[in-house]
Short mmCIF file of C-alpha atoms in Angstrom, two decimals:
data_model
loop_
_atom_site.label_atom_id
_atom_site.label_comp_id
_atom_site.label_asym_id
_atom_site.label_seq_id
_atom_site.Cartn_x
_atom_site.Cartn_y
_atom_site.Cartn_z
CA MET A 1135 9.03 -35.64 -4.54
CA HIS A 1136 8.70 -32.54 -6.74
CA THR A 1137 7.47 -32.45 -10.31
CA SER A 1138 7.73 -29.70 -12.85
CA PRO A 1139 4.62 -27.51 -13.25
CA GLY A 1140 4.07 -28.74 -16.78
CA THR A 1141 3.73 -32.40 -15.87
CA VAL A 1142 0.62 -34.44 -15.25
CA LEU A 1143 -0.73 -34.00 -11.74
CA ALA A 1144 0.83 -36.36 -9.24
CA ALA A 1145 -2.48 -36.92 -7.49
CA GLY A 1146 -4.06 -38.15 -10.69
CA ALA A 1147 -7.20 -36.17 -9.80
CA ASN A 1148 -8.07 -38.88 -7.27
CA LEU A 1149 -10.92 -38.02 -4.89
CA ASP A 1150 -10.93 -41.29 -2.94
CA PHE A 1151 -10.53 -40.08 0.65
CA THR A 1152 -9.55 -42.05 3.74
CA LEU A 1153 -12.03 -42.40 6.62
CA ALA A 1154 -10.17 -39.80 8.69
CA GLN A 1155 -10.27 -37.35 5.79
CA GLN A 1156 -13.98 -38.00 5.18
CA LEU A 1157 -14.83 -37.43 8.84
CA THR A 1158 -12.74 -34.25 8.96
CA VAL A 1159 -14.49 -32.74 5.95
CA ILE A 1160 -17.97 -33.68 7.24
CA ALA A 1161 -17.26 -32.36 10.75
CA LEU A 1162 -15.75 -29.12 9.43
CA CYS A 1163 -18.70 -28.53 7.09
CA ALA A 1164 -21.07 -29.07 10.03
CA LEU A 1165 -19.10 -26.60 12.15
CA THR A 1166 -18.86 -23.91 9.47
CA ALA A 1167 -22.60 -24.15 8.75
CA PHE A 1168 -23.31 -23.72 12.48
CA ILE A 1169 -20.99 -20.70 12.70
CA SER A 1170 -22.63 -19.20 9.59
CA HIS A 1171 -26.08 -19.75 11.14
CA MET A 1172 -24.90 -17.82 14.21
CA ALA A 1173 -23.71 -15.02 11.87
CA LEU A 1174 -20.27 -15.27 13.47
CA ALA A 1175 -18.37 -15.87 10.23
CA VAL A 1176 -18.87 -16.45 6.50
CA PHE A 1177 -16.34 -17.32 3.82
CA ASN A 1178 -17.63 -15.07 1.02
CA ASP A 1179 -16.10 -11.59 1.42
CA GLY A 1180 -18.97 -10.13 -0.58
CA VAL A 1181 -21.57 -11.50 1.83
CA ARG A 1182 -19.87 -10.28 5.02
CA PRO A 1183 -20.93 -6.60 4.68
CA PHE A 1184 -24.58 -7.73 4.56
CA MET A 1185 -24.27 -9.59 7.86
CA LEU A 1186 -24.54 -6.48 10.05
CA ASP A 1187 -28.14 -5.85 8.96
CA PHE A 1188 -28.90 -9.53 9.60
CA ILE A 1189 -27.25 -9.49 13.04
CA GLN A 1190 -29.13 -6.33 14.01
CA GLY A 1191 -32.47 -7.65 12.72
CA ARG A 1192 -32.86 -5.27 9.78
CA SER A 1193 -32.67 -8.11 7.25
CA THR A 1194 -34.43 -11.47 7.29
CA ARG A 1195 -32.79 -14.88 7.15
CA SER A 1196 -34.36 -15.60 3.76
CA ALA A 1197 -33.18 -12.29 2.28
CA THR A 1198 -29.63 -12.84 3.54
CA THR A 1199 -29.69 -16.39 2.19
CA ALA A 1200 -30.69 -15.04 -1.23
CA VAL A 1201 -27.73 -12.63 -1.17
CA SER A 1202 -25.34 -15.41 -0.15
CA PHE A 1203 -26.62 -17.76 -2.85
CA GLY A 1204 -26.52 -15.09 -5.54
CA LEU A 1205 -22.92 -14.15 -4.73
CA SER A 1206 -21.70 -17.74 -4.27
CA ALA A 1207 -23.47 -20.08 -6.71
CA GLY A 1208 -21.29 -19.22 -9.71
CA PHE A 1209 -18.11 -19.87 -7.73
CA ILE A 1210 -19.42 -23.17 -6.32
CA PHE A 1211 -20.51 -24.76 -9.58
CA GLY A 1212 -18.32 -22.87 -12.04
CA LEU A 1213 -15.01 -22.84 -10.16
CA GLY A 1214 -15.10 -24.95 -6.99
CA ALA A 1215 -16.46 -28.19 -8.48
CA PRO A 1216 -14.41 -28.07 -11.74
CA MET A 1217 -11.18 -27.30 -9.86
CA ALA A 1218 -11.76 -30.15 -7.39
CA LEU A 1219 -12.59 -32.63 -10.14
CA SER A 1220 -9.60 -31.66 -12.30
CA THR A 1221 -7.01 -31.54 -9.49
CA GLY A 1222 -8.30 -34.11 -6.99
CA VAL A 1223 -7.90 -31.42 -4.31
CA LEU A 1224 -10.76 -29.76 -2.43
CA ASN A 1225 -11.00 -25.95 -2.32
CA PRO A 1226 -12.79 -23.31 -0.21
CA TRP A 1227 -15.37 -22.48 -2.92
CA LEU A 1228 -16.61 -26.06 -2.88
CA VAL A 1229 -16.32 -26.66 0.88
CA PHE A 1230 -17.12 -23.32 2.56
CA LEU A 1231 -19.38 -21.33 0.21
CA PRO A 1232 -22.20 -23.94 0.36
CA THR A 1233 -22.00 -24.04 4.16
CA ASP A 1234 -22.32 -20.24 4.20
CA ILE A 1235 -25.63 -20.64 2.37
CA LEU A 1236 -26.88 -23.67 4.30
CA GLY A 1237 -26.04 -22.13 7.66
CA ILE A 1238 -27.85 -18.87 6.95
CA LEU A 1239 -30.74 -20.76 5.36
CA SER A 1240 -31.30 -23.04 8.36
CA PRO A 1241 -34.24 -21.84 10.49
CA LYS A 1242 -33.04 -23.76 13.56
CA LYS A 1243 -29.65 -23.80 15.26
CA TRP A 1244 -29.60 -27.60 15.54
CA LEU A 1245 -30.45 -28.05 11.86
CA ALA A 1246 -27.50 -26.00 10.56
CA PRO A 1247 -24.74 -28.52 11.43
CA ILE A 1248 -26.87 -31.35 10.03
CA LEU A 1249 -27.23 -29.55 6.70
CA GLY A 1250 -23.54 -28.66 6.70
CA GLY A 1251 -22.51 -32.20 7.52
CA ALA A 1252 -24.77 -33.50 4.75
CA TRP A 1253 -22.98 -31.24 2.26
CA GLY A 1254 -19.64 -32.53 3.53
CA ALA A 1255 -20.87 -36.08 2.88
CA VAL A 1256 -21.89 -35.12 -0.66
CA VAL A 1257 -18.40 -33.74 -1.24
CA VAL A 1258 -16.43 -36.72 0.08
CA PHE A 1259 -18.71 -39.47 -1.26
CA GLY A 1260 -20.28 -37.91 -4.36
CA LEU A 1261 -17.28 -36.29 -6.02
CA ASN A 1262 -15.33 -39.53 -6.41
CA GLY A 1263 -18.25 -41.18 -8.21
CA ALA A 1264 -18.64 -38.20 -10.53
CA ASN A 1265 -14.87 -38.21 -11.05
CA ASN A 1266 -14.76 -41.92 -11.98
CA LEU A 1267 -17.77 -41.53 -14.29
CA ALA A 1268 -16.21 -38.57 -16.09
CA HIS A 1269 -12.88 -40.38 -16.59
CA ASP A 1270 -14.72 -43.33 -18.19
CA LEU A 1271 -16.34 -41.11 -20.84
CA PRO A 1272 -15.06 -41.16 -24.45
CA VAL A 1273 -14.13 -37.47 -24.09
CA ASP A 1274 -12.32 -37.19 -20.73
CA PHE A 1275 -12.79 -33.49 -20.05
CA LEU A 1276 -11.45 -33.73 -16.48
CA THR A 1277 -8.03 -34.91 -17.64
CA ALA A 1278 -8.14 -32.17 -20.28
CA MET A 1279 -8.75 -29.60 -17.53
CA GLN A 1280 -5.32 -30.39 -16.08
CA GLN A 1281 -4.03 -28.27 -18.98
CA MET A 1282 -5.08 -25.30 -16.81
CA SER A 1283 -2.23 -25.86 -14.35
CA THR A 1284 0.63 -24.31 -16.35
CA PRO A 1285 -1.02 -20.94 -17.22
CA ILE A 1286 -2.45 -20.61 -13.71
CA LEU A 1287 0.86 -21.28 -11.98
CA PHE A 1288 3.02 -19.12 -14.25
CA LEU A 1289 0.69 -16.15 -14.85
CA PHE A 1290 -0.16 -16.02 -11.14
CA THR A 1291 3.54 -15.22 -10.58
CA LEU A 1292 2.93 -11.78 -12.10
CA PHE A 1293 0.36 -10.49 -9.61
CA PRO A 1294 2.90 -8.43 -7.56
CA VAL A 1295 4.09 -6.76 -10.78
CA LEU A 1296 0.54 -5.68 -11.66
CA ALA A 1297 -0.08 -4.42 -8.12
CA ILE A 1298 3.16 -2.39 -8.09
CA THR A 1299 2.39 -0.90 -11.53
CA LYS A 1300 -1.13 0.13 -10.52
CA GLN A 1301 -0.05 1.72 -7.24
CA PHE A 1302 3.42 3.11 -7.98
CA GLY A 1303 3.47 3.59 -11.75
CA ARG A 1304 5.23 2.26 -14.83
CA LYS A 1305 8.80 2.80 -13.63
CA TRP A 1306 8.51 0.61 -10.54
CA GLY A 1307 6.27 -1.81 -12.42
CA GLY A 1308 8.93 -2.22 -15.12
CA ILE A 1309 11.66 -2.77 -12.52
CA ALA A 1310 9.51 -5.41 -10.78
CA ALA A 1311 8.72 -7.13 -14.10
CA VAL A 1312 12.40 -7.37 -15.10
CA ALA A 1313 13.34 -8.61 -11.62
CA GLU A 1314 10.62 -11.27 -11.58
CA LEU A 1315 11.44 -12.50 -15.10
CA ALA A 1316 15.14 -12.78 -14.22
CA LEU A 1317 14.31 -14.70 -11.03
CA VAL A 1318 11.96 -17.10 -12.85
CA VAL A 1319 14.64 -17.86 -15.48
CA MET A 1320 17.29 -18.25 -12.76
CA THR A 1321 15.08 -20.58 -10.69
CA MET A 1322 14.28 -22.76 -13.71
CA LYS A 1323 17.99 -23.00 -14.53
CA LEU A 1324 19.47 -23.51 -11.06
CA TRP A 1325 16.65 -25.20 -9.13
CA PRO A 1326 14.51 -27.12 -11.67
CA ASN A 1327 12.65 -29.03 -8.94
CA VAL A 1328 11.36 -25.81 -7.32
CA PHE A 1329 8.25 -23.99 -8.57
CA ALA A 1330 9.72 -21.37 -10.90
CA GLY A 1331 7.62 -18.47 -9.61
CA ALA A 1332 8.29 -19.00 -5.89
CA ILE A 1333 11.28 -16.67 -5.44
CA ALA A 1334 9.95 -14.15 -7.96
CA MET A 1335 6.65 -13.77 -6.09
CA ALA A 1336 8.49 -13.36 -2.77
CA VAL A 1337 10.61 -10.52 -4.15
CA GLY A 1338 7.60 -8.88 -5.83
CA VAL A 1339 5.45 -8.89 -2.69
CA LEU A 1340 8.33 -7.62 -0.52
CA MET A 1341 8.97 -4.83 -3.05
CA LEU A 1342 5.30 -3.78 -2.96
CA ILE A 1343 5.17 -3.75 0.85
CA GLY A 1344 8.47 -1.90 1.05
CA LEU A 1345 7.30 0.80 -1.34
CA ALA A 1346 4.00 1.21 0.53
CA VAL A 1347 5.60 1.43 3.98
CA ALA A 1348 8.21 3.91 2.70
CA LYS A 1349 5.46 6.10 1.22
CA ASP A 1350 3.46 6.06 4.46
CA LEU A 1351 6.48 6.86 6.62
CA LYS A 1352 7.43 9.72 4.30
CA GLN A 1353 3.87 11.09 4.46
CA ARG A 1354 3.71 10.86 8.26
CA LYS A 1355 7.05 12.65 8.52
CA ALA A 1356 5.75 15.40 6.22
CA ASP A 1357 2.53 15.68 8.22
CA ARG A 1358 4.44 16.10 11.49
CA ALA A 1359 6.67 18.72 9.90
CA ASN A 1360 3.57 20.62 8.76
CA GLY A 1361 1.89 20.31 12.16
CA VAL A 1362 -0.93 18.08 10.93
CA GLU A 1363 -2.57 16.23 13.84
CA GLU A 1364 -3.73 12.63 13.45
CA LEU A 1365 -7.40 11.98 14.09
CA ALA A 1366 -7.81 9.98 17.26
CA LEU A 1367 -9.61 6.69 16.75
CA GLU A 1368 -12.05 7.62 19.52
CA ASP A 1369 -13.22 10.54 17.37
CA ASP A 1370 -14.03 8.22 14.49
CA PRO A 1371 -17.80 7.56 14.28
CA MET A 1372 -17.03 3.98 13.25
CA ALA A 1373 -14.95 3.35 16.39
CA SER A 1374 -17.89 2.31 18.59
CA LEU A 1375 -19.17 -0.10 15.94
CA PHE A 1376 -15.69 -1.58 15.49
CA SER A 1377 -15.33 -2.00 19.25
CA ALA A 1378 -18.72 -3.73 19.60
CA SER A 1379 -17.95 -6.09 16.70
CA ALA A 1380 -14.56 -7.03 18.12
CA ALA A 1381 -16.12 -7.68 21.54
CA ARG A 1382 -18.84 -9.87 19.95
CA LEU A 1383 -16.24 -12.01 18.19
CA ARG A 1384 -14.06 -12.31 21.32
CA LYS A 1385 -17.08 -13.64 23.21
CA TYR A 1386 -17.02 -16.73 20.98
CA LEU A 1387 -13.25 -17.21 21.07
CA PRO A 1388 -13.37 -20.94 22.00
CA LEU A 1389 -15.61 -21.66 19.00
CA PHE A 1390 -13.24 -19.79 16.70
CA MET A 1391 -10.33 -21.77 18.10
CA VAL A 1392 -12.11 -25.01 17.19
CA LEU A 1393 -12.72 -23.59 13.71
CA GLY A 1394 -9.06 -22.66 13.31
CA ALA A 1395 -8.03 -26.13 14.40
CA GLY A 1396 -10.39 -27.75 11.88
CA VAL A 1397 -9.30 -25.66 8.89
CA CYS A 1398 -5.61 -26.16 9.72
CA VAL A 1399 -6.07 -29.95 10.02
CA LEU A 1400 -7.86 -30.03 6.65
CA ALA A 1401 -4.93 -28.19 5.07
CA GLN A 1402 -2.44 -30.51 6.80
CA MET A 1403 -4.10 -33.55 5.21
CA HIS A 1404 -3.06 -32.23 1.77
CA ILE A 1405 -6.53 -32.84 0.30
CA PHE A 1406 -7.34 -29.11 0.30
CA GLY A 1407 -5.87 -26.06 -1.44
CA GLY A 1408 -6.71 -22.47 -0.53
CA GLY A 1409 -6.60 -21.13 -4.10
CA GLU A 1410 -6.46 -21.99 -7.79
CA ALA A 1411 -2.66 -22.09 -8.05
CA THR A 1412 -2.39 -23.76 -4.64
CA SER A 1413 -4.71 -26.59 -5.66
CA PHE A 1414 -2.43 -27.55 -8.54
CA LEU A 1415 0.68 -27.30 -6.36
CA ILE A 1416 -0.88 -29.51 -3.66
CA ALA A 1417 -1.87 -32.00 -6.37
CA LYS A 1418 1.75 -32.08 -7.56
CA GLY A 1419 3.00 -32.68 -4.01
CA GLN A 1420 4.72 -29.27 -3.84
CA TYR A 1421 3.54 -28.37 -0.34
CA GLY A 1422 6.29 -25.86 0.45
CA GLU A 1423 5.57 -23.90 -2.72
CA ALA A 1424 1.83 -24.06 -2.01
CA ALA A 1425 2.44 -22.61 1.46
CA GLN A 1426 4.50 -19.83 -0.07
CA VAL A 1427 1.79 -18.91 -2.61
CA ASP A 1428 -0.99 -18.81 -0.02
CA PHE A 1429 1.21 -16.86 2.39
CA TYR A 1430 1.63 -14.08 -0.19
CA ARG A 1431 -2.13 -13.97 -0.75
CA VAL A 1432 -2.60 -13.23 2.95
CA PHE A 1433 -1.21 -9.71 2.45
CA GLY A 1434 -3.99 -8.94 0.00
CA PHE A 1435 -6.76 -10.10 2.31
CA ILE A 1436 -5.85 -9.11 5.89
CA PRO A 1437 -7.05 -5.48 5.51
CA LEU A 1438 -10.26 -6.55 3.74
CA ILE A 1439 -11.12 -9.29 6.23
CA ALA A 1440 -10.19 -7.20 9.27
CA THR A 1441 -12.19 -4.14 8.24
CA THR A 1442 -15.27 -6.07 7.07
CA ALA A 1443 -15.20 -8.16 10.27
CA LEU A 1444 -14.98 -5.05 12.44
CA ALA A 1445 -17.70 -3.30 10.45
CA SER A 1446 -20.12 -6.26 10.28
CA GLY A 1447 -19.41 -8.35 13.37
CA ALA A 1448 -18.84 -11.45 11.22
CA TYR A 1449 -15.35 -12.92 10.74
CA GLY A 1450 -13.95 -15.00 7.87
CA ILE A 1451 -14.41 -18.78 7.97
CA ALA A 1452 -10.71 -19.16 7.20
CA GLY A 1453 -9.73 -16.08 9.21
CA PHE A 1454 -6.88 -14.23 7.55
CA THR A 1455 -6.16 -17.55 5.71
CA LEU A 1456 -2.83 -17.93 7.55
CA VAL A 1457 -3.97 -21.39 8.67
CA TYR A 1458 -3.74 -22.59 5.04
CA PRO A 1459 0.06 -22.27 4.58
CA ILE A 1460 0.71 -23.24 8.19
CA GLY A 1461 -1.40 -26.38 7.77
CA TYR A 1462 0.40 -27.47 4.59
CA LEU A 1463 3.69 -27.50 6.49
CA MET A 1464 2.56 -29.18 9.71
CA PRO A 1465 4.01 -32.69 10.24
CA ASN A 1466 0.84 -34.19 11.79
CA PRO A 1467 -2.85 -33.38 12.40
CA ILE A 1468 -2.50 -33.01 16.19
CA LEU A 1469 0.11 -30.28 15.91
CA ALA A 1470 -1.92 -28.67 13.10
CA ALA A 1471 -5.00 -28.56 15.35
CA VAL A 1472 -3.08 -26.93 18.22
CA VAL A 1473 -1.34 -24.36 16.02
CA GLY A 1474 -4.52 -23.61 14.04
CA ALA A 1475 -6.44 -22.94 17.25
CA LEU A 1476 -3.71 -20.63 18.56
CA VAL A 1477 -3.49 -18.74 15.25
CA PHE A 1478 -7.25 -18.11 15.21
CA ALA A 1479 -7.17 -17.00 18.85
CA ALA A 1480 -4.40 -14.53 18.07
CA GLU A 1481 -6.26 -13.21 15.01
CA VAL A 1482 -9.55 -12.64 16.84
CA LEU A 1483 -7.84 -11.01 19.85
CA ALA A 1484 -5.75 -8.77 17.59
CA LEU A 1485 -8.60 -7.54 15.34
CA SER A 1486 -9.01 -4.15 17.04
CA TYR A 1487 -5.26 -3.50 17.04
CA ILE A 1488 -5.00 -4.48 13.37
CA GLY A 1489 -7.82 -2.06 12.53
CA LYS A 1490 -6.02 0.79 14.34
CA PHE A 1491 -2.69 -0.11 12.73
CA LEU A 1492 -4.16 -0.15 9.22
CA GLY A 1493 -5.76 3.23 9.90
CA LYS A 1494 -2.27 4.71 10.21
CA LEU A 1495 -0.91 3.11 7.01
CA PRO A 1496 -3.20 4.12 4.11
CA SER A 1497 -0.71 3.09 1.41
CA VAL A 1498 -0.43 -0.40 2.90
CA ARG A 1499 -4.25 -0.61 2.86
CA ASP A 1500 -4.20 0.49 -0.77
CA SER A 1501 -1.58 -2.18 -1.53
CA SER A 1502 -3.94 -4.89 -0.34
CA GLU A 1503 -6.64 -3.58 -2.70
CA HIS A 1504 -4.18 -3.60 -5.59
CA LEU A 1505 -2.96 -7.09 -4.66
CA ARG A 1506 -6.49 -8.52 -4.68
CA SER A 1507 -7.26 -6.79 -7.98
CA ALA A 1508 -4.00 -8.08 -9.50
CA ILE A 1509 -4.67 -11.63 -8.28
CA SER A 1510 -8.10 -11.48 -9.87
CA ASP A 1511 -6.73 -10.09 -13.17
CA THR A 1512 -3.98 -12.69 -13.49
CA LEU A 1513 -6.23 -15.58 -12.60
CA GLN A 1514 -9.01 -14.48 -14.95
CA LEU A 1515 -6.58 -14.51 -17.89
CA ALA A 1516 -4.89 -17.73 -16.73
CA ILE A 1517 -8.17 -19.59 -16.20
CA LEU A 1518 -9.55 -18.44 -19.57
CA PHE A 1519 -6.33 -19.38 -21.39
CA GLY A 1520 -6.11 -22.70 -19.53
CA SER A 1521 -9.74 -23.48 -20.29
CA LEU A 1522 -9.14 -22.92 -24.00
CA MET A 1523 -6.09 -25.21 -23.78
CA ALA A 1524 -8.34 -27.83 -22.16
CA ALA A 1525 -10.91 -27.28 -24.92
CA ASN A 1526 -8.23 -27.84 -27.54
CA ALA A 1527 -7.02 -31.01 -25.78
CA MET A 1528 -10.48 -32.59 -25.69
CA GLY A 1529 -11.93 -31.36 -28.98
CA ALA A 1530 -9.40 -29.34 -31.02
CA GLY A 1531 -11.09 -26.57 -33.03
CA LEU A 1532 -14.62 -27.77 -32.22
CA GLY A 1533 -13.75 -27.79 -28.51
CA ILE A 1534 -12.40 -24.24 -28.70
CA LEU A 1535 -15.50 -23.14 -30.62
CA ILE A 1536 -17.86 -24.58 -27.98
CA VAL A 1537 -15.94 -23.50 -24.85
CA GLY A 1538 -14.95 -20.08 -26.21
CA GLY A 1539 -18.46 -19.58 -27.57
CA LEU A 1540 -20.06 -20.37 -24.20
CA TYR A 1541 -17.67 -17.95 -22.49
CA LEU A 1542 -18.47 -15.17 -24.97
CA LEU A 1543 -22.18 -15.91 -24.70
CA ASN A 1544 -21.94 -15.55 -20.92
CA GLU A 1545 -20.27 -12.15 -21.42
CA ALA A 1546 -22.95 -11.03 -23.90
CA MET A 1547 -25.72 -12.06 -21.49
CA GLY A 1548 -24.33 -9.85 -18.72
CA ARG A 1549 -22.34 -12.59 -16.95
CA PRO A 1550 -24.99 -14.72 -15.23
CA ILE A 1551 -21.94 -16.81 -14.24
CA VAL A 1552 -19.11 -14.74 -12.76
CA ARG A 1553 -16.20 -14.29 -15.17
CA MET A 1554 -13.71 -16.26 -13.04
CA ALA A 1555 -15.97 -19.32 -13.05
CA ALA A 1556 -17.40 -19.03 -16.57
CA ALA A 1557 -14.52 -20.66 -18.47
CA PRO A 1558 -14.16 -23.81 -16.28
CA ALA A 1559 -17.94 -24.21 -16.32
CA ALA A 1560 -17.82 -23.92 -20.13
CA VAL A 1561 -15.20 -26.70 -20.27
CA ILE A 1562 -17.48 -29.08 -18.35
CA VAL A 1563 -20.54 -28.18 -20.44
CA GLY A 1564 -18.44 -28.43 -23.60
CA GLY A 1565 -17.08 -31.81 -22.51
CA ILE A 1566 -20.58 -33.15 -21.92
CA LEU A 1567 -21.73 -31.80 -25.31
CA LEU A 1568 -18.75 -33.42 -27.09
CA ASN A 1569 -19.67 -36.75 -25.49
CA VAL A 1570 -23.25 -36.35 -26.72
CA LEU A 1571 -21.93 -35.63 -30.22
CA TYR A 1572 -19.75 -38.75 -29.98
CA TRP A 1573 -22.77 -40.89 -29.05
CA LEU A 1574 -24.62 -39.39 -32.03
CA ASP A 1575 -21.64 -40.39 -34.21
CA LEU A 1576 -20.96 -36.73 -35.02
CA PHE A 1577 -17.58 -36.40 -33.32
CA THR A 1578 -14.45 -38.54 -33.02
CA PRO A 1579 -12.47 -38.00 -29.77
CA ILE A 1580 -8.86 -36.91 -30.04
CA LYS A 1581 -6.46 -39.69 -29.07
CA ALA A 1582 -4.31 -38.92 -26.04
#
């Protein structure tokens, strides 16, 4: 059953998992920590470039752990935990970033899966208790955080427009904006039970890819006409490194297939969302729309993940993230496991070919950069706006003062918490502070 994006979450932010779901999360966390320990894959794209020095012995385990923790902690506690508590749906920042850290931290191979499994147990057993405790407070800041769903879902729709504008200029950006707005209005009018941004995002992404491919084909035609020879990949000094990295990853193909199966099964259970917008869609029971959103994100991350994997020898824990949308749509866990394993096998085997292909399409590579930047820009605004809506819901003007003030203070201090995570973290801190003020008889909670 579908619900409109403005309604209360269908899942009710419930984190009470079944035994099968608990075991899946624990086992997957153990596996991802083991794979991280082996330096075969990490989830954090920012950590992956540092893995080559670690693999080749130029960086210590403790130094690499420090890098991983520094780049991940803000997302874990500022974005991953608040999103899970407010939606009732797990996310990769909460599940996979900690296992990156624990796996690299572990001095022994056998200890890594134990530490990872322990984190999985904390997630499946600890979150529900924290969730129930928070909902029993006089100021229920978790329910207030569900206000974030509408700005996240609707503003996220605009990311193809921003990417097109940045890469191809105002004219094409304006055309894309008008087209997307018309499609959103049409979808809301004709298909009210469908996520309003679904068709608009599809058209926007297709327009961006079409423009990029057309530009590359035009350039290649011009180069051939001018007698410009393409540089053979074998002449590229990075080619030998890319080849060695691809061979290293292929050596562990069975392990990657198990990983692909696990991630796909987790997505199939509908207790996990691959992104901010996806988490809210999964919580609302809109699995088809969630698959569509995460499928579009894939285009922004394939070039980044492929090139960093080939350059560092470490793959992504979720691969190209194709297993997310596929998992949402699978009818049962067994089929999800089989398909997830096959998808990961295909990705690992195709890495070298993807690298060569992307080398011939520079505009398509640029499009992925613009897509990732646009996704970040839209989500930063949406999360900040949604967090202020949550602040207003739980504390009116005082709530906005506290949450907005904490966000601005974080900016003034040089962003010790990354900007994307700062606003949700401020909502939780603000909610706790409002409860303290209530207990001191200095604040009266707003009635729902």
